[in-house]
PDB file of C-alpha atoms and ligand atoms in Angstrom:
ATOM      1  CA  UNK A 199     -28.213 -21.176 -41.964  1.00 86.00           C
ATOM      2  CA  UNK A 200     -26.454 -19.283 -39.195  1.00 89.00           C
ATOM      3  CA  UNK A 201     -26.791 -15.505 -38.984  1.00 95.00           C
ATOM      4  CA  UNK A 202     -23.509 -14.012 -37.817  1.00 97.00           C
ATOM      5  CA  UNK A 203     -23.436 -10.530 -36.294  1.00 98.00           C
ATOM      6  CA  UNK A 204     -22.874  -7.965 -39.073  1.00 98.00           C
ATOM      7  CA  UNK A 205     -21.560  -5.463 -36.518  1.00 98.00           C
ATOM      8  CA  UNK A 206     -18.744  -7.762 -35.416  1.00 98.00           C
ATOM      9  CA  UNK A 207     -15.680  -7.970 -37.640  1.00 98.00           C
ATOM     10  CA  UNK A 208     -12.595 -10.144 -37.736  1.00 98.00           C
ATOM     11  CA  UNK A 209      -9.562  -8.428 -39.266  1.00 98.00           C
ATOM     12  CA  UNK A 210      -6.783 -10.479 -40.849  1.00 98.00           C
ATOM     13  CA  UNK A 211      -3.987  -8.617 -39.164  1.00 97.00           C
ATOM     14  CA  UNK A 212      -0.326  -9.205 -39.990  1.00 94.00           C
ATOM     15  CA  UNK A 213       1.091  -5.913 -38.738  1.00 95.00           C
ATOM     16  CA  UNK A 214       1.879  -4.723 -42.270  1.00 94.00           C
ATOM     17  CA  UNK A 215       0.922  -1.280 -43.555  1.00 95.00           C
ATOM     18  CA  UNK A 216      -2.172  -2.579 -45.314  1.00 95.00           C
ATOM     19  CA  UNK A 217      -3.598  -4.665 -42.516  1.00 96.00           C
ATOM     20  CA  UNK A 218      -2.915  -1.891 -39.971  1.00 98.00           C
ATOM     21  CA  UNK A 219      -4.878   0.478 -42.205  1.00 98.00           C
ATOM     22  CA  UNK A 220      -7.649  -2.090 -42.620  1.00 98.00           C
ATOM     23  CA  UNK A 221      -7.813  -2.455 -38.840  1.00 98.00           C
ATOM     24  CA  UNK A 222      -8.164   1.295 -38.269  1.00 98.00           C
ATOM     25  CA  UNK A 223     -10.844   1.399 -40.971  1.00 98.00           C
ATOM     26  CA  UNK A 224     -12.745  -1.471 -39.314  1.00 98.00           C
ATOM     27  CA  UNK A 225     -12.579   0.116 -35.848  1.00 98.00           C
ATOM     28  CA  UNK A 226     -14.371   3.160 -37.225  1.00 97.00           C
ATOM     29  CA  UNK A 227     -17.077   1.032 -38.811  1.00 98.00           C
ATOM     30  CA  UNK A 228     -17.943  -1.947 -36.597  1.00 98.00           C
ATOM     31  CA  UNK A 229     -18.962  -2.242 -32.940  1.00 98.00           C
ATOM     32  CA  UNK A 230     -16.573  -5.068 -32.145  1.00 98.00           C
ATOM     33  CA  UNK A 231     -13.371  -5.837 -34.006  1.00 98.00           C
ATOM     34  CA  UNK A 232     -11.368  -8.995 -33.375  1.00 98.00           C
ATOM     35  CA  UNK A 233      -7.996  -9.684 -34.986  1.00 98.00           C
ATOM     36  CA  UNK A 234      -6.308 -12.825 -36.269  1.00 98.00           C
ATOM     37  CA  UNK A 235      -2.705 -13.494 -37.277  1.00 96.00           C
ATOM     38  CA  UNK A 236      -1.087 -16.554 -38.811  1.00 94.00           C
ATOM     39  CA  UNK A 237       2.095 -18.446 -38.129  1.00 90.00           C
ATOM     40  CA  UNK A 238       3.068 -20.010 -41.447  1.00 83.00           C
ATOM     41  CA  UNK A 239       6.790 -20.448 -41.037  1.00 76.00           C
ATOM     42  CA  UNK A 240       7.730 -16.842 -41.845  1.00 72.00           C
ATOM     43  CA  UNK A 241      11.471 -16.602 -42.047  1.00 65.00           C
ATOM     44  CA  UNK A 242      11.583 -13.920 -39.395  1.00 71.00           C
ATOM     45  CA  UNK A 243       9.553 -13.362 -36.284  1.00 80.00           C
ATOM     46  CA  UNK A 244       9.359  -9.583 -36.689  1.00 86.00           C
ATOM     47  CA  UNK A 245       5.792  -9.671 -38.019  1.00 84.00           C
ATOM     48  CA  UNK A 246       4.507 -11.442 -34.955  1.00 88.00           C
ATOM     49  CA  UNK A 247       6.257  -9.047 -32.574  1.00 91.00           C
ATOM     50  CA  UNK A 248       5.191  -5.957 -34.487  1.00 94.00           C
ATOM     51  CA  UNK A 249       1.521  -6.896 -34.602  1.00 95.00           C
ATOM     52  CA  UNK A 250       1.375  -7.447 -30.826  1.00 95.00           C
ATOM     53  CA  UNK A 251       3.170  -4.169 -30.157  1.00 97.00           C
ATOM     54  CA  UNK A 252       0.857  -2.342 -32.563  1.00 98.00           C
ATOM     55  CA  UNK A 253      -2.271  -3.579 -30.792  1.00 98.00           C
ATOM     56  CA  UNK A 254      -0.863  -2.670 -27.401  1.00 98.00           C
ATOM     57  CA  UNK A 255       0.099   0.828 -28.476  1.00 98.00           C
ATOM     58  CA  UNK A 256      -3.215   1.331 -30.237  1.00 98.00           C
ATOM     59  CA  UNK A 257      -5.066   0.594 -27.003  1.00 98.00           C
ATOM     60  CA  UNK A 258      -2.783   2.998 -25.118  1.00 98.00           C
ATOM     61  CA  UNK A 259      -2.710   5.899 -27.586  1.00 98.00           C
ATOM     62  CA  UNK A 260      -6.247   5.628 -28.997  1.00 98.00           C
ATOM     63  CA  UNK A 261      -8.427   4.375 -26.121  1.00 97.00           C
ATOM     64  CA  UNK A 262     -11.654   5.628 -27.653  1.00 97.00           C
ATOM     65  CA  UNK A 263     -11.057   4.201 -31.126  1.00 97.00           C
ATOM     66  CA  UNK A 264      -9.831   0.909 -29.710  1.00 97.00           C
ATOM     67  CA  UNK A 265     -12.707   0.512 -27.238  1.00 97.00           C
ATOM     68  CA  UNK A 266     -14.285  -1.884 -29.722  1.00 97.00           C
ATOM     69  CA  UNK A 267     -11.100  -3.897 -30.099  1.00 98.00           C
ATOM     70  CA  UNK A 268     -11.817  -7.485 -29.131  1.00 97.00           C
ATOM     71  CA  UNK A 269      -9.550 -10.469 -28.826  1.00 94.00           C
ATOM     72  CA  UNK A 270      -6.408 -11.211 -30.791  1.00 97.00           C
ATOM     73  CA  UNK A 271      -6.051 -14.730 -32.164  1.00 97.00           C
ATOM     74  CA  UNK A 272      -3.095 -16.596 -33.602  1.00 96.00           C
ATOM     75  CA  UNK A 273      -3.621 -19.575 -35.876  1.00 95.00           C
ATOM     76  CA  UNK A 274      -0.831 -21.977 -36.628  1.00 92.00           C
ATOM     77  CA  UNK A 275      -0.440 -22.772 -40.337  1.00 90.00           C
ATOM     78  CA  UNK A 276       3.110 -24.075 -40.234  1.00 85.00           C
ATOM     79  CA  UNK A 277       2.060 -26.751 -42.707  1.00 83.00           C
ATOM     80  CA  UNK A 278       2.271 -24.132 -45.466  1.00 81.00           C
ATOM     81  CA  UNK A 279       6.037 -23.909 -45.092  1.00 76.00           C
ATOM     82  CA  UNK A 280       6.364 -27.675 -45.242  1.00 77.00           C
ATOM     83  CA  UNK A 281       4.717 -27.739 -48.661  1.00 78.00           C
ATOM     84  CA  UNK A 282       7.232 -25.655 -50.511  1.00 68.00           C
ATOM     85  CA  UNK A 283      10.244 -23.433 -50.368  1.00 64.00           C
ATOM     86  CA  UNK A 284       9.569 -19.777 -50.991  1.00 61.00           C
ATOM     87  CA  UNK A 285      11.479 -16.657 -50.106  1.00 60.00           C
ATOM     88  CA  UNK A 286       8.988 -15.818 -47.373  1.00 60.00           C
ATOM     89  CA  UNK A 287       9.513 -19.047 -45.531  1.00 61.00           C
ATOM     90  CA  UNK A 288      13.168 -19.872 -46.131  1.00 61.00           C
ATOM     91  CA  UNK A 289      16.489 -18.145 -46.520  1.00 62.00           C
ATOM     92  CA  UNK A 290      16.614 -17.724 -50.281  1.00 62.00           C
ATOM     93  CA  UNK A 291      17.079 -14.631 -52.406  1.00 67.00           C
ATOM     94  CA  UNK A 292      13.961 -12.634 -53.395  1.00 66.00           C
ATOM     95  CA  UNK A 293      13.644 -12.689 -57.214  1.00 68.00           C
ATOM     96  CA  UNK A 294      10.916 -12.581 -59.848  1.00 70.00           C
ATOM     97  CA  UNK A 295       9.863 -15.993 -61.103  1.00 67.00           C
ATOM     98  CA  UNK A 296       9.194 -16.609 -64.796  1.00 67.00           C
ATOM     99  CA  UNK A 297       5.427 -16.447 -64.128  1.00 66.00           C
ATOM    100  CA  UNK A 298       5.891 -12.782 -63.213  1.00 67.00           C
ATOM    101  CA  UNK A 299       5.334 -13.319 -59.510  1.00 67.00           C
ATOM    102  CA  UNK A 300       8.010 -12.667 -56.894  1.00 66.00           C
ATOM    103  CA  UNK A 301       9.150 -15.885 -55.240  1.00 66.00           C
ATOM    104  CA  UNK A 302       7.685 -14.462 -52.024  1.00 67.00           C
ATOM    105  CA  UNK A 303       4.353 -15.776 -53.340  1.00 70.00           C
ATOM    106  CA  UNK A 304       3.161 -18.638 -51.149  1.00 75.00           C
ATOM    107  CA  UNK A 305       0.621 -20.661 -53.185  1.00 82.00           C
ATOM    108  CA  UNK A 306      -2.687 -20.931 -51.390  1.00 86.00           C
ATOM    109  CA  UNK A 307      -1.664 -18.732 -48.491  1.00 88.00           C
ATOM    110  CA  UNK A 308      -4.482 -16.197 -48.616  1.00 90.00           C
ATOM    111  CA  UNK A 309      -6.958 -18.931 -49.468  1.00 93.00           C
ATOM    112  CA  UNK A 310      -5.919 -20.817 -46.354  1.00 94.00           C
ATOM    113  CA  UNK A 311      -5.996 -17.624 -44.289  1.00 95.00           C
ATOM    114  CA  UNK A 312      -9.583 -16.866 -45.239  1.00 97.00           C
ATOM    115  CA  UNK A 313     -10.839 -20.404 -44.696  1.00 97.00           C
ATOM    116  CA  UNK A 314      -9.281 -20.495 -41.233  1.00 97.00           C
ATOM    117  CA  UNK A 315     -10.440 -16.952 -40.460  1.00 98.00           C
ATOM    118  CA  UNK A 316     -13.931 -17.960 -41.624  1.00 98.00           C
ATOM    119  CA  UNK A 317     -13.981 -20.841 -39.173  1.00 98.00           C
ATOM    120  CA  UNK A 318     -12.849 -18.482 -36.416  1.00 98.00           C
ATOM    121  CA  UNK A 319     -15.407 -15.830 -37.406  1.00 98.00           C
ATOM    122  CA  UNK A 320     -18.112 -18.470 -37.138  1.00 98.00           C
ATOM    123  CA  UNK A 321     -17.017 -19.236 -33.569  1.00 97.00           C
ATOM    124  CA  UNK A 322     -16.751 -15.548 -32.678  1.00 98.00           C
ATOM    125  CA  UNK A 323     -20.155 -14.722 -34.172  1.00 98.00           C
ATOM    126  CA  UNK A 324     -18.463 -12.228 -36.492  1.00 98.00           C
ATOM    127  CA  UNK A 325     -20.348 -11.542 -39.708  1.00 98.00           C
ATOM    128  CA  UNK A 326     -17.537  -9.710 -41.470  1.00 98.00           C
ATOM    129  CA  UNK A 327     -13.955 -10.560 -42.362  1.00 98.00           C
ATOM    130  CA  UNK A 328     -11.719  -7.623 -43.233  1.00 98.00           C
ATOM    131  CA  UNK A 329      -8.459  -7.891 -45.168  1.00 96.00           C
ATOM    132  CA  UNK A 330      -5.915  -5.391 -46.457  1.00 94.00           C
ATOM    133  CA  UNK A 331      -5.606  -7.124 -49.833  1.00 91.00           C
ATOM    134  CA  UNK A 332      -4.986  -4.829 -52.731  1.00 88.00           C
ATOM    135  CA  UNK A 333      -5.370  -5.572 -56.420  1.00 83.00           C
ATOM    136  CA  UNK A 334      -3.181  -2.650 -57.462  1.00 76.00           C
ATOM    137  CA  UNK A 335      -0.252  -4.141 -55.554  1.00 62.00           C
ATOM    138  CA  UNK A 336       2.725  -4.517 -57.904  1.00 54.00           C
ATOM    139  CA  UNK A 337       3.178  -8.143 -56.984  1.00 59.00           C
ATOM    140  CA  UNK A 338      -0.245  -9.078 -58.334  1.00 67.00           C
ATOM    141  CA  UNK A 339      -0.673 -12.026 -56.017  1.00 79.00           C
ATOM    142  CA  UNK A 340      -3.591 -13.860 -57.641  1.00 84.00           C
ATOM    143  CA  UNK A 341      -5.067 -14.762 -54.268  1.00 83.00           C
ATOM    144  CA  UNK A 342      -5.408 -11.056 -53.395  1.00 83.00           C
ATOM    145  CA  UNK A 343      -7.664 -10.316 -56.351  1.00 88.00           C
ATOM    146  CA  UNK A 344     -11.302  -9.403 -56.013  1.00 90.00           C
ATOM    147  CA  UNK A 345     -12.460 -12.337 -58.177  1.00 91.00           C
ATOM    148  CA  UNK A 346     -10.631 -14.819 -55.995  1.00 92.00           C
ATOM    149  CA  UNK A 347     -12.019 -13.361 -52.790  1.00 94.00           C
ATOM    150  CA  UNK A 348     -15.581 -13.137 -54.104  1.00 96.00           C
ATOM    151  CA  UNK A 349     -15.593 -16.805 -55.074  1.00 96.00           C
ATOM    152  CA  UNK A 350     -13.921 -17.761 -51.824  1.00 96.00           C
ATOM    153  CA  UNK A 351     -16.532 -15.781 -49.903  1.00 97.00           C
ATOM    154  CA  UNK A 352     -19.243 -17.744 -51.706  1.00 98.00           C
ATOM    155  CA  UNK A 353     -17.566 -21.072 -51.043  1.00 97.00           C
ATOM    156  CA  UNK A 354     -17.126 -20.320 -47.346  1.00 97.00           C
ATOM    157  CA  UNK A 355     -20.786 -19.378 -46.963  1.00 98.00           C
ATOM    158  CA  UNK A 356     -21.935 -22.448 -48.865  1.00 97.00           C
ATOM    159  CA  UNK A 357     -19.663 -24.660 -46.808  1.00 97.00           C
ATOM    160  CA  UNK A 358     -20.675 -23.207 -43.425  1.00 97.00           C
ATOM    161  CA  UNK A 359     -24.243 -22.153 -44.239  1.00 97.00           C
ATOM    162  CA  UNK A 360     -23.342 -18.681 -43.064  1.00 96.00           C
ATOM    163  CA  UNK A 361     -23.762 -15.046 -44.092  1.00 96.00           C
ATOM    164  CA  UNK A 362     -20.129 -13.916 -43.838  1.00 98.00           C
ATOM    165  CA  UNK A 363     -18.973 -11.023 -45.972  1.00 98.00           C
ATOM    166  CA  UNK A 364     -15.392 -10.221 -46.920  1.00 98.00           C
ATOM    167  CA  UNK A 365     -14.507  -6.519 -46.923  1.00 98.00           C
ATOM    168  CA  UNK A 366     -11.309  -5.247 -48.553  1.00 96.00           C
ATOM    169  CA  UNK A 367     -11.228  -1.443 -48.186  1.00 97.00           C
ATOM    170  CA  UNK A 368      -7.880  -1.138 -49.974  1.00 96.00           C
ATOM    171  CA  UNK A 369      -8.678  -3.365 -52.950  1.00 94.00           C
ATOM    172  CA  UNK A 370      -8.749  -0.641 -55.596  1.00 92.00           C
ATOM    173  CA  UNK A 371      -6.529   2.054 -54.187  1.00 93.00           C
ATOM    174  CA  UNK A 372      -2.832   2.804 -54.590  1.00 92.00           C
ATOM    175  CA  UNK A 373      -0.324   2.719 -51.757  1.00 92.00           C
ATOM    176  CA  UNK A 374      -0.284   6.514 -51.738  1.00 95.00           C
ATOM    177  CA  UNK A 375      -4.078   6.634 -51.463  1.00 96.00           C
ATOM    178  CA  UNK A 376      -3.901   4.107 -48.680  1.00 96.00           C
ATOM    179  CA  UNK A 377      -1.992   6.697 -46.590  1.00 97.00           C
ATOM    180  CA  UNK A 378      -4.562   9.320 -47.638  1.00 98.00           C
ATOM    181  CA  UNK A 379      -7.363   7.062 -46.436  1.00 97.00           C
ATOM    182  CA  UNK A 380      -5.618   6.746 -43.107  1.00 97.00           C
ATOM    183  CA  UNK A 381      -5.305  10.516 -42.884  1.00 98.00           C
ATOM    184  CA  UNK A 382      -9.043  10.850 -43.510  1.00 98.00           C
ATOM    185  CA  UNK A 383      -9.730   8.310 -40.785  1.00 97.00           C
ATOM    186  CA  UNK A 384      -7.415   9.653 -38.105  1.00 97.00           C
ATOM    187  CA  UNK A 385      -5.496  12.686 -39.326  1.00 97.00           C
ATOM    188  CA  UNK A 386      -1.729  13.076 -39.732  1.00 97.00           C
ATOM    189  CA  UNK A 387      -1.142  11.624 -36.252  1.00 98.00           C
ATOM    190  CA  UNK A 388      -2.681   8.334 -37.311  1.00 98.00           C
ATOM    191  CA  UNK A 389      -0.519   8.296 -40.441  1.00 98.00           C
ATOM    192  CA  UNK A 390       2.573   8.752 -38.273  1.00 98.00           C
ATOM    193  CA  UNK A 391       1.315   6.117 -35.841  1.00 98.00           C
ATOM    194  CA  UNK A 392       0.891   3.474 -38.556  1.00 98.00           C
ATOM    195  CA  UNK A 393       4.105   4.504 -40.311  1.00 98.00           C
ATOM    196  CA  UNK A 394       6.049   3.872 -37.112  1.00 97.00           C
ATOM    197  CA  UNK A 395       4.111   0.887 -35.864  1.00 97.00           C
ATOM    198  CA  UNK A 396       3.631  -1.231 -38.994  1.00 97.00           C
ATOM    199  CA  UNK A 397       6.092  -3.537 -40.679  1.00 94.00           C
ATOM    200  CA  UNK A 398       6.472  -4.201 -44.393  1.00 90.00           C
ATOM    201  CA  UNK A 399      10.062  -5.293 -45.081  1.00 91.00           C
ATOM    202  CA  UNK A 400      10.386  -8.857 -46.414  1.00 85.00           C
ATOM    203  CA  UNK A 401      13.771  -9.164 -44.765  1.00 87.00           C
ATOM    204  CA  UNK A 402      12.470  -8.304 -41.321  1.00 89.00           C
ATOM    205  CA  UNK A 403      14.784  -5.314 -40.890  1.00 92.00           C
ATOM    206  CA  UNK A 404      13.675  -2.845 -38.190  1.00 92.00           C
ATOM    207  CA  UNK A 405      17.026  -1.322 -37.299  1.00 91.00           C
ATOM    208  CA  UNK A 406      16.686   1.705 -39.569  1.00 92.00           C
ATOM    209  CA  UNK A 407      13.780   4.147 -39.612  1.00 95.00           C
ATOM    210  CA  UNK A 408      13.329   5.996 -42.912  1.00 97.00           C
ATOM    211  CA  UNK A 409      10.699   8.709 -43.389  1.00 96.00           C
ATOM    212  CA  UNK A 410       8.506   6.018 -45.010  1.00 97.00           C
ATOM    213  CA  UNK A 411       8.925   3.501 -42.187  1.00 96.00           C
ATOM    214  CA  UNK A 412      11.251   0.769 -40.955  1.00 96.00           C
ATOM    215  CA  UNK A 413      12.981  -1.560 -43.387  1.00 95.00           C
ATOM    216  CA  UNK A 414      16.068  -2.590 -45.311  1.00 94.00           C
ATOM    217  CA  UNK A 415      15.264  -0.086 -48.057  1.00 94.00           C
ATOM    218  CA  UNK A 416      15.958  -2.344 -51.010  1.00 91.00           C
ATOM    219  CA  UNK A 417      13.704  -5.405 -50.946  1.00 88.00           C
ATOM    220  CA  UNK A 418      10.610  -5.224 -53.227  1.00 85.00           C
ATOM    221  CA  UNK A 419       8.319  -4.564 -50.261  1.00 88.00           C
ATOM    222  CA  UNK A 420      10.436  -1.660 -49.008  1.00 93.00           C
ATOM    223  CA  UNK A 421      10.651  -0.208 -52.513  1.00 92.00           C
ATOM    224  CA  UNK A 422       6.879  -0.378 -52.899  1.00 91.00           C
ATOM    225  CA  UNK A 423       6.333   1.183 -49.505  1.00 94.00           C
ATOM    226  CA  UNK A 424       8.777   4.003 -50.187  1.00 96.00           C
ATOM    227  CA  UNK A 425       7.131   4.722 -53.563  1.00 94.00           C
ATOM    228  CA  UNK A 426       3.707   4.858 -51.924  1.00 95.00           C
ATOM    229  CA  UNK A 427       4.964   7.208 -49.255  1.00 97.00           C
ATOM    230  CA  UNK A 428       6.565   9.534 -51.837  1.00 97.00           C
ATOM    231  CA  UNK A 429       3.287   9.537 -53.767  1.00 96.00           C
ATOM    232  CA  UNK A 430       1.368  10.410 -50.607  1.00 96.00           C
ATOM    233  CA  UNK A 431       3.785  13.196 -49.679  1.00 96.00           C
ATOM    234  CA  UNK A 432       3.737  14.675 -53.156  1.00 94.00           C
ATOM    235  CA  UNK A 433       0.070  15.441 -52.708  1.00 82.00           C
TER     236      UNK A 433
HETATM  237 ZN1   ZN B  84      13.076  -4.467 -46.965  1.00 54.57          ZN
END
């Protein structure tokens, strides 16, 4: 049994609103916070650019908060896009499938993310993995649910004889409350910082800035983000 450092965290960081919020949360809670991102054949490269820019700006604008920020890691999971065609990884229209999930669902994606992140955490001596997964998310991705992550957490620890824990600070809260959490953590400035610096749009659009952030304004991710922002602003 290996005892990993419970004060060192590894954040699954995509540059989206949720993982940016999870990162800020983790920086306030753990001594050292590493980040990891995944290449899985996303159909646009915006995510990868945004996450790097976010980390850079965070170090510049919040030197004290980011003093515990460790190394950023990228793991290649291109194999996921070879397995199947989904809207996230190829140029097809975003629609709801008959199973009630948007075709942006990539089967096994979060499972793969956590297994790979677990292996990395082991190497980094990080006892905690932090993710921005949210059960209240409209899309209801089954691999973002608490049950899935709890069982996965168990499997990872059994398989590595480790004491890793998975933390998901946004699991039970709405998108509006997610902005409120950010305001509690860093005030209105931090809300504005994440609103500007994060990326949510499925289509990778960053040409237009709305009050709720960058995006095309009509894909399901933009709609969800705008709704959350309106909820936050309405009090
Ligand atoms: Zn969009």
